């Protein structure tokens, strides 16, 4: 690691961002797991919230926007067939 003040700060900031991104990613994965386990009407109520979480991950750059679109599409299809 370099000894420049700005580089040390950047390392601290990157660590903070990495922890935050891991938290958001894990929280979203848990929400997706819960949505897949949900049945009928409960799943359709959860879908907008989970889709919003996925969109936020894509906006922050944690996941790619195409992956977000694929996830949302698969979840929507799953909820529609579960009814």
PDB file of N, CA and C in Angstrom:
ATOM      1  N   UNK A   1       0.853  -1.190   0.000  1.00  0.00           N
ATOM      2  CA  UNK A   1       0.000   0.000   0.000  1.00  0.00           C
ATOM      3  C   UNK A   1       0.888   1.237   0.000  1.00  0.00           C
ATOM      4  N   UNK A   2       0.523   2.231  -0.781  1.00  0.00           N
ATOM      5  CA  UNK A   2       1.288   3.463  -0.858  1.00  0.00           C
ATOM      6  C   UNK A   2       1.119   4.266   0.431  1.00  0.00           C
ATOM      7  N   UNK A   3       2.033   5.171   0.640  1.00  0.00           N
ATOM      8  CA  UNK A   3       2.009   5.959   1.868  1.00  0.00           C
ATOM      9  C   UNK A   3       1.381   7.335   1.678  1.00  0.00           C
ATOM     10  N   UNK A   4       0.774   7.560   0.539  1.00  0.00           N
ATOM     11  CA  UNK A   4       0.131   8.844   0.320  1.00  0.00           C
ATOM     12  C   UNK A   4      -1.148   8.932   1.140  1.00  0.00           C
ATOM     13  N   UNK A   5      -1.391  10.101   1.627  1.00  0.00           N
ATOM     14  CA  UNK A   5      -2.576  10.321   2.453  1.00  0.00           C
ATOM     15  C   UNK A   5      -3.855   9.998   1.673  1.00  0.00           C
ATOM     16  N   UNK A   6      -3.903  10.456   0.423  1.00  0.00           N
ATOM     17  CA  UNK A   6      -5.098  10.251  -0.394  1.00  0.00           C
ATOM     18  C   UNK A   6      -5.311   8.769  -0.693  1.00  0.00           C
ATOM     19  N   UNK A   7      -4.228   8.020  -0.879  1.00  0.00           N
ATOM     20  CA  UNK A   7      -4.352   6.597  -1.164  1.00  0.00           C
ATOM     21  C   UNK A   7      -4.865   5.847   0.051  1.00  0.00           C
ATOM     22  N   UNK A   8      -4.391   6.211   1.219  1.00  0.00           N
ATOM     23  CA  UNK A   8      -4.869   5.580   2.452  1.00  0.00           C
ATOM     24  C   UNK A   8      -6.359   5.854   2.642  1.00  0.00           C
ATOM     25  N   UNK A   9      -6.769   7.069   2.338  1.00  0.00           N
ATOM     26  CA  UNK A   9      -8.185   7.419   2.451  1.00  0.00           C
ATOM     27  C   UNK A   9      -9.005   6.611   1.451  1.00  0.00           C
ATOM     28  N   UNK A  10      -8.486   6.469   0.229  1.00  0.00           N
ATOM     29  CA  UNK A  10      -9.204   5.719  -0.791  1.00  0.00           C
ATOM     30  C   UNK A  10      -9.375   4.254  -0.388  1.00  0.00           C
ATOM     31  N   UNK A  11      -8.353   3.684   0.266  1.00  0.00           N
ATOM     32  CA  UNK A  11      -8.444   2.307   0.733  1.00  0.00           C
ATOM     33  C   UNK A  11      -9.531   2.188   1.799  1.00  0.00           C
ATOM     34  N   UNK A  12      -9.599   3.154   2.694  1.00  0.00           N
ATOM     35  CA  UNK A  12     -10.634   3.144   3.729  1.00  0.00           C
ATOM     36  C   UNK A  12     -12.018   3.259   3.108  1.00  0.00           C
ATOM     37  N   UNK A  13     -12.164   4.153   2.143  1.00  0.00           N
ATOM     38  CA  UNK A  13     -13.456   4.342   1.493  1.00  0.00           C
ATOM     39  C   UNK A  13     -13.875   3.093   0.718  1.00  0.00           C
ATOM     40  N   UNK A  14     -12.919   2.464   0.036  1.00  0.00           N
ATOM     41  CA  UNK A  14     -13.227   1.264  -0.744  1.00  0.00           C
ATOM     42  C   UNK A  14     -13.687   0.142   0.178  1.00  0.00           C
ATOM     43  N   UNK A  15     -13.049   0.023   1.336  1.00  0.00           N
ATOM     44  CA  UNK A  15     -13.447  -1.015   2.293  1.00  0.00           C
ATOM     45  C   UNK A  15     -14.865  -0.767   2.796  1.00  0.00           C
ATOM     46  N   UNK A  16     -15.178   0.496   3.055  1.00  0.00           N
ATOM     47  CA  UNK A  16     -16.511   0.860   3.533  1.00  0.00           C
ATOM     48  C   UNK A  16     -17.562   0.555   2.459  1.00  0.00           C
ATOM     49  N   UNK A  17     -17.263   0.914   1.216  1.00  0.00           N
ATOM     50  CA  UNK A  17     -18.191   0.660   0.116  1.00  0.00           C
ATOM     51  C   UNK A  17     -18.372  -0.842  -0.109  1.00  0.00           C
ATOM     52  N   UNK A  18     -17.273  -1.594  -0.012  1.00  0.00           N
ATOM     53  CA  UNK A  18     -17.341  -3.035  -0.213  1.00  0.00           C
ATOM     54  C   UNK A  18     -18.241  -3.688   0.835  1.00  0.00           C
ATOM     55  N   UNK A  19     -18.097  -3.286   2.087  1.00  0.00           N
ATOM     56  CA  UNK A  19     -18.946  -3.826   3.151  1.00  0.00           C
ATOM     57  C   UNK A  19     -20.418  -3.477   2.911  1.00  0.00           C
ATOM     58  N   UNK A  20     -20.664  -2.235   2.510  1.00  0.00           N
ATOM     59  CA  UNK A  20     -22.028  -1.793   2.256  1.00  0.00           C
ATOM     60  C   UNK A  20     -22.632  -2.579   1.098  1.00  0.00           C
ATOM     61  N   UNK A  21     -21.857  -2.774   0.011  1.00  0.00           N
ATOM     62  CA  UNK A  21     -22.345  -3.514  -1.142  1.00  0.00           C
ATOM     63  C   UNK A  21     -22.613  -4.980  -0.795  1.00  0.00           C
ATOM     64  N   UNK A  22     -21.750  -5.567   0.047  1.00  0.00           N
ATOM     65  CA  UNK A  22     -21.976  -6.944   0.482  1.00  0.00           C
ATOM     66  C   UNK A  22     -23.269  -7.043   1.268  1.00  0.00           C
ATOM     67  N   UNK A  23     -23.522  -6.072   2.118  1.00  0.00           N
ATOM     68  CA  UNK A  23     -24.749  -6.069   2.915  1.00  0.00           C
ATOM     69  C   UNK A  23     -25.975  -5.976   2.012  1.00  0.00           C
ATOM     70  N   UNK A  24     -25.975  -5.021   1.075  1.00  0.00           N
ATOM     71  CA  UNK A  24     -27.112  -4.865   0.169  1.00  0.00           C
ATOM     72  C   UNK A  24     -27.321  -6.129  -0.667  1.00  0.00           C
ATOM     73  N   UNK A  25     -26.219  -6.710  -1.166  1.00  0.00           N
ATOM     74  CA  UNK A  25     -26.319  -7.911  -1.985  1.00  0.00           C
ATOM     75  C   UNK A  25     -26.884  -9.086  -1.214  1.00  0.00           C
ATOM     76  N   UNK A  26     -26.409  -9.285   0.004  1.00  0.00           N
ATOM     77  CA  UNK A  26     -26.882 -10.403   0.815  1.00  0.00           C
ATOM     78  C   UNK A  26     -28.342 -10.204   1.210  1.00  0.00           C
ATOM     79  N   UNK A  27     -28.706  -8.975   1.564  1.00  0.00           N
ATOM     80  CA  UNK A  27     -30.088  -8.690   1.931  1.00  0.00           C
ATOM     81  C   UNK A  27     -31.027  -8.977   0.758  1.00  0.00           C
ATOM     82  N   UNK A  28     -30.605  -8.591  -0.426  1.00  0.00           N
ATOM     83  CA  UNK A  28     -31.425  -8.824  -1.617  1.00  0.00           C
ATOM     84  C   UNK A  28     -31.528 -10.310  -1.925  1.00  0.00           C
ATOM     85  N   UNK A  29     -30.420 -11.033  -1.792  1.00  0.00           N
ATOM     86  CA  UNK A  29     -30.460 -12.484  -2.032  1.00  0.00           C
ATOM     87  C   UNK A  29     -31.406 -13.173  -1.057  1.00  0.00           C
ATOM     88  N   UNK A  30     -31.394 -12.731   0.198  1.00  0.00           N
ATOM     89  CA  UNK A  30     -32.311 -13.298   1.184  1.00  0.00           C
ATOM     90  C   UNK A  30     -33.767 -12.995   0.813  1.00  0.00           C
ATOM     91  N   UNK A  31     -34.010 -11.775   0.332  1.00  0.00           N
ATOM     92  CA  UNK A  31     -35.369 -11.403  -0.067  1.00  0.00           C
ATOM     93  C   UNK A  31     -35.826 -12.241  -1.260  1.00  0.00           C
ATOM     94  N   UNK A  32     -34.925 -12.509  -2.192  1.00  0.00           N
ATOM     95  CA  UNK A  32     -35.251 -13.344  -3.354  1.00  0.00           C
ATOM     96  C   UNK A  32     -35.569 -14.769  -2.890  1.00  0.00           C
ATOM     97  N   UNK A  33     -34.778 -15.280  -1.960  1.00  0.00           N
ATOM     98  CA  UNK A  33     -35.019 -16.620  -1.417  1.00  0.00           C
ATOM     99  C   UNK A  33     -36.393 -16.694  -0.749  1.00  0.00           C
ATOM    100  N   UNK A  34     -36.728 -15.661   0.033  1.00  0.00           N
ATOM    101  CA  UNK A  34     -38.027 -15.638   0.703  1.00  0.00           C
ATOM    102  C   UNK A  34     -39.175 -15.545  -0.307  1.00  0.00           C
ATOM    103  N   UNK A  35     -38.961 -14.773  -1.372  1.00  0.00           N
ATOM    104  CA  UNK A  35     -39.982 -14.645  -2.410  1.00  0.00           C
ATOM    105  C   UNK A  35     -40.222 -15.982  -3.106  1.00  0.00           C
ATOM    106  N   UNK A  36     -39.133 -16.707  -3.371  1.00  0.00           N
ATOM    107  CA  UNK A  36     -39.279 -18.013  -4.020  1.00  0.00           C
ATOM    108  C   UNK A  36     -40.019 -18.997  -3.134  1.00  0.00           C
ATOM    109  N   UNK A  37     -39.849 -18.856  -1.823  1.00  0.00           N
ATOM    110  CA  UNK A  37     -40.510 -19.773  -0.885  1.00  0.00           C
ATOM    111  C   UNK A  37     -41.962 -19.395  -0.641  1.00  0.00           C
ATOM    112  N   UNK A  38     -42.322 -18.142  -0.926  1.00  0.00           N
ATOM    113  CA  UNK A  38     -43.680 -17.664  -0.656  1.00  0.00           C
ATOM    114  C   UNK A  38     -44.669 -18.289  -1.626  1.00  0.00           C
ATOM    115  N   UNK A  39     -45.904 -18.346  -1.180  1.00  0.00           N
ATOM    116  CA  UNK A  39     -46.957 -18.957  -1.990  1.00  0.00           C
ATOM    117  C   UNK A  39     -48.032 -17.932  -2.357  1.00  0.00           C
ATOM    118  N   UNK A  40     -48.551 -18.042  -3.561  1.00  0.00           N
ATOM    119  CA  UNK A  40     -49.733 -17.303  -4.012  1.00  0.00           C
ATOM    120  C   UNK A  40     -49.700 -15.799  -3.825  1.00  0.00           C
ATOM    121  N   UNK A  41     -50.678 -15.307  -3.080  1.00  0.00           N
ATOM    122  CA  UNK A  41     -50.878 -13.863  -2.927  1.00  0.00           C
ATOM    123  C   UNK A  41     -49.722 -13.194  -2.198  1.00  0.00           C
ATOM    124  N   UNK A  42     -49.130 -13.916  -1.249  1.00  0.00           N
ATOM    125  CA  UNK A  42     -48.004 -13.356  -0.499  1.00  0.00           C
ATOM    126  C   UNK A  42     -46.826 -13.054  -1.426  1.00  0.00           C
ATOM    127  N   UNK A  43     -46.579 -13.940  -2.376  1.00  0.00           N
ATOM    128  CA  UNK A  43     -45.480 -13.747  -3.324  1.00  0.00           C
ATOM    129  C   UNK A  43     -45.730 -12.536  -4.209  1.00  0.00           C
ATOM    130  N   UNK A  44     -46.966 -12.354  -4.667  1.00  0.00           N
ATOM    131  CA  UNK A  44     -47.261 -11.209  -5.536  1.00  0.00           C
ATOM    132  C   UNK A  44     -47.170  -9.893  -4.772  1.00  0.00           C
ATOM    133  N   UNK A  45     -47.396  -9.937  -3.457  1.00  0.00           N
ATOM    134  CA  UNK A  45     -47.234  -8.718  -2.651  1.00  0.00           C
ATOM    135  C   UNK A  45     -45.762  -8.371  -2.437  1.00  0.00           C
ATOM    136  N   UNK A  46     -44.915  -9.396  -2.350  1.00  0.00           N
ATOM    137  CA  UNK A  46     -43.482  -9.178  -2.110  1.00  0.00           C
ATOM    138  C   UNK A  46     -42.731  -8.766  -3.367  1.00  0.00           C
ATOM    139  N   UNK A  47     -43.237  -9.128  -4.527  1.00  0.00           N
ATOM    140  CA  UNK A  47     -42.508  -8.921  -5.786  1.00  0.00           C
ATOM    141  C   UNK A  47     -42.080  -7.473  -6.034  1.00  0.00           C
ATOM    142  N   UNK A  48     -42.949  -6.457  -5.862  1.00  0.00           N
ATOM    143  CA  UNK A  48     -42.493  -5.088  -6.128  1.00  0.00           C
ATOM    144  C   UNK A  48     -41.326  -4.649  -5.241  1.00  0.00           C
ATOM    145  N   UNK A  49     -41.346  -5.043  -3.990  1.00  0.00           N
ATOM    146  CA  UNK A  49     -40.255  -4.675  -3.085  1.00  0.00           C
ATOM    147  C   UNK A  49     -38.944  -5.317  -3.480  1.00  0.00           C
ATOM    148  N   UNK A  50     -39.001  -6.586  -3.857  1.00  0.00           N
ATOM    149  CA  UNK A  50     -37.792  -7.298  -4.266  1.00  0.00           C
ATOM    150  C   UNK A  50     -37.268  -6.737  -5.588  1.00  0.00           C
ATOM    151  N   UNK A  51     -38.172  -6.427  -6.502  1.00  0.00           N
ATOM    152  CA  UNK A  51     -37.757  -5.835  -7.783  1.00  0.00           C
ATOM    153  C   UNK A  51     -37.075  -4.492  -7.558  1.00  0.00           C
ATOM    154  N   UNK A  52     -37.584  -3.729  -6.607  1.00  0.00           N
ATOM    155  CA  UNK A  52     -36.973  -2.442  -6.270  1.00  0.00           C
ATOM    156  C   UNK A  52     -35.567  -2.640  -5.715  1.00  0.00           C
ATOM    157  N   UNK A  53     -35.393  -3.644  -4.862  1.00  0.00           N
ATOM    158  CA  UNK A  53     -34.070  -3.932  -4.301  1.00  0.00           C
ATOM    159  C   UNK A  53     -33.084  -4.313  -5.400  1.00  0.00           C
ATOM    160  N   UNK A  54     -33.554  -5.113  -6.353  1.00  0.00           N
ATOM    161  CA  UNK A  54     -32.702  -5.536  -7.466  1.00  0.00           C
ATOM    162  C   UNK A  54     -32.309  -4.339  -8.320  1.00  0.00           C
ATOM    163  N   UNK A  55     -33.279  -3.440  -8.584  1.00  0.00           N
ATOM    164  CA  UNK A  55     -32.985  -2.232  -9.362  1.00  0.00           C
ATOM    165  C   UNK A  55     -31.940  -1.364  -8.663  1.00  0.00           C
ATOM    166  N   UNK A  56     -32.040  -1.256  -7.348  1.00  0.00           N
ATOM    167  CA  UNK A  56     -31.078  -0.451  -6.594  1.00  0.00           C
ATOM    168  C   UNK A  56     -29.677  -1.046  -6.667  1.00  0.00           C
ATOM    169  N   UNK A  57     -29.586  -2.376  -6.647  1.00  0.00           N
ATOM    170  CA  UNK A  57     -28.273  -3.018  -6.795  1.00  0.00           C
ATOM    171  C   UNK A  57     -27.667  -2.684  -8.151  1.00  0.00           C
ATOM    172  N   UNK A  58     -28.501  -2.717  -9.189  1.00  0.00           N
ATOM    173  CA  UNK A  58     -28.007  -2.410 -10.530  1.00  0.00           C
ATOM    174  C   UNK A  58     -27.599  -0.942 -10.626  1.00  0.00           C
ATOM    175  N   UNK A  59     -28.382  -0.073  -9.997  1.00  0.00           N
ATOM    176  CA  UNK A  59     -28.071   1.356 -10.038  1.00  0.00           C
ATOM    177  C   UNK A  59     -26.741   1.651  -9.335  1.00  0.00           C
ATOM    178  N   UNK A  60     -26.492   0.945  -8.244  1.00  0.00           N
ATOM    179  CA  UNK A  60     -25.254   1.148  -7.487  1.00  0.00           C
ATOM    180  C   UNK A  60     -24.060   0.471  -8.144  1.00  0.00           C
ATOM    181  N   UNK A  61     -24.320  -0.404  -9.115  1.00  0.00           N
ATOM    182  CA  UNK A  61     -23.215  -1.084  -9.791  1.00  0.00           C
ATOM    183  C   UNK A  61     -22.797  -2.362  -9.104  1.00  0.00           C
ATOM    184  N   UNK A  62     -23.595  -2.856  -8.165  1.00  0.00           N
ATOM    185  CA  UNK A  62     -23.261  -4.102  -7.482  1.00  0.00           C
ATOM    186  C   UNK A  62     -23.474  -5.276  -8.426  1.00  0.00           C
ATOM    187  N   UNK A  63     -24.552  -5.222  -9.221  1.00  0.00           N
ATOM    188  CA  UNK A  63     -24.790  -6.230 -10.253  1.00  0.00           C
ATOM    189  C   UNK A  63     -25.014  -5.506 -11.582  1.00  0.00           C
ATOM    190  N   UNK A  64     -24.851  -6.232 -12.666  1.00  0.00           N
ATOM    191  CA  UNK A  64     -25.040  -5.656 -13.995  1.00  0.00           C
ATOM    192  C   UNK A  64     -26.529  -5.444 -14.264  1.00  0.00           C
ATOM    193  N   UNK A  65     -26.833  -4.443 -15.070  1.00  0.00           N
ATOM    194  CA  UNK A  65     -28.242  -4.126 -15.333  1.00  0.00           C
ATOM    195  C   UNK A  65     -28.963  -5.252 -16.061  1.00  0.00           C
ATOM    196  N   UNK A  66     -28.251  -6.009 -16.913  1.00  0.00           N
ATOM    197  CA  UNK A  66     -28.892  -7.130 -17.598  1.00  0.00           C
ATOM    198  C   UNK A  66     -29.185  -8.273 -16.623  1.00  0.00           C
ATOM    199  N   UNK A  67     -28.285  -8.471 -15.660  1.00  0.00           N
ATOM    200  CA  UNK A  67     -28.541  -9.498 -14.645  1.00  0.00           C
ATOM    201  C   UNK A  67     -29.767  -9.113 -13.827  1.00  0.00           C
ATOM    202  N   UNK A  68     -29.886  -7.825 -13.512  1.00  0.00           N
ATOM    203  CA  UNK A  68     -31.054  -7.357 -12.765  1.00  0.00           C
ATOM    204  C   UNK A  68     -32.326  -7.616 -13.554  1.00  0.00           C
ATOM    205  N   UNK A  69     -32.297  -7.331 -14.843  1.00  0.00           N
ATOM    206  CA  UNK A  69     -33.470  -7.548 -15.689  1.00  0.00           C
ATOM    207  C   UNK A  69     -33.821  -9.030 -15.748  1.00  0.00           C
ATOM    208  N   UNK A  70     -32.799  -9.896 -15.869  1.00  0.00           N
ATOM    209  CA  UNK A  70     -33.043 -11.337 -15.925  1.00  0.00           C
ATOM    210  C   UNK A  70     -33.640 -11.849 -14.613  1.00  0.00           C
ATOM    211  N   UNK A  71     -33.096 -11.372 -13.492  1.00  0.00           N
ATOM    212  CA  UNK A  71     -33.619 -11.784 -12.184  1.00  0.00           C
ATOM    213  C   UNK A  71     -35.085 -11.388 -12.030  1.00  0.00           C
ATOM    214  N   UNK A  72     -35.381 -10.134 -12.356  1.00  0.00           N
ATOM    215  CA  UNK A  72     -36.756  -9.649 -12.213  1.00  0.00           C
ATOM    216  C   UNK A  72     -37.707 -10.425 -13.122  1.00  0.00           C
ATOM    217  N   UNK A  73     -37.262 -10.724 -14.331  1.00  0.00           N
ATOM    218  CA  UNK A  73     -38.094 -11.461 -15.274  1.00  0.00           C
ATOM    219  C   UNK A  73     -38.394 -12.862 -14.753  1.00  0.00           C
ATOM    220  N   UNK A  74     -37.359 -13.552 -14.273  1.00  0.00           N
ATOM    221  CA  UNK A  74     -37.550 -14.911 -13.765  1.00  0.00           C
ATOM    222  C   UNK A  74     -38.464 -14.924 -12.542  1.00  0.00           C
ATOM    223  N   UNK A  75     -38.270 -13.932 -11.661  1.00  0.00           N
ATOM    224  CA  UNK A  75     -39.112 -13.875 -10.460  1.00  0.00           C
ATOM    225  C   UNK A  75     -40.573 -13.588 -10.825  1.00  0.00           C
ATOM    226  N   UNK A  76     -40.776 -12.680 -11.766  1.00  0.00           N
ATOM    227  CA  UNK A  76     -42.141 -12.338 -12.181  1.00  0.00           C
ATOM    228  C   UNK A  76     -42.826 -13.559 -12.808  1.00  0.00           C
ATOM    229  N   UNK A  77     -42.072 -14.300 -13.610  1.00  0.00           N
ATOM    230  CA  UNK A  77     -42.624 -15.499 -14.234  1.00  0.00           C
ATOM    231  C   UNK A  77     -42.975 -16.539 -13.172  1.00  0.00           C
ATOM    232  N   UNK A  78     -42.110 -16.666 -12.197  1.00  0.00           N
ATOM    233  CA  UNK A  78     -42.336 -17.637 -11.121  1.00  0.00           C
ATOM    234  C   UNK A  78     -43.579 -17.276 -10.300  1.00  0.00           C
ATOM    235  N   UNK A  79     -43.732 -15.978  -9.997  1.00  0.00           N
ATOM    236  CA  UNK A  79     -44.893 -15.526  -9.226  1.00  0.00           C
ATOM    237  C   UNK A  79     -46.173 -15.734 -10.023  1.00  0.00           C
ATOM    238  N   UNK A  80     -46.106 -15.463 -11.326  1.00  0.00           N
ATOM    239  CA  UNK A  80     -47.293 -15.608 -12.171  1.00  0.00           C
ATOM    240  C   UNK A  80     -47.747 -17.056 -12.265  1.00  0.00           C
ATOM    241  N   UNK A  81     -46.809 -17.989 -12.343  1.00  0.00           N
ATOM    242  CA  UNK A  81     -47.192 -19.394 -12.445  1.00  0.00           C
ATOM    243  C   UNK A  81     -47.591 -19.973 -11.094  1.00  0.00           C
ATOM    244  N   UNK A  82     -47.163 -19.333  -9.989  1.00  0.00           N
ATOM    245  CA  UNK A  82     -47.481 -19.845  -8.658  1.00  0.00           C
ATOM    246  C   UNK A  82     -48.917 -19.540  -8.248  1.00  0.00           C
ATOM    247  N   UNK A  83     -49.561 -18.617  -8.933  1.00  0.00           N
ATOM    248  CA  UNK A  83     -50.936 -18.230  -8.561  1.00  0.00           C
ATOM    249  C   UNK A  83     -51.937 -19.322  -8.824  1.00  0.00           C
TER     250      UNK A  83
END
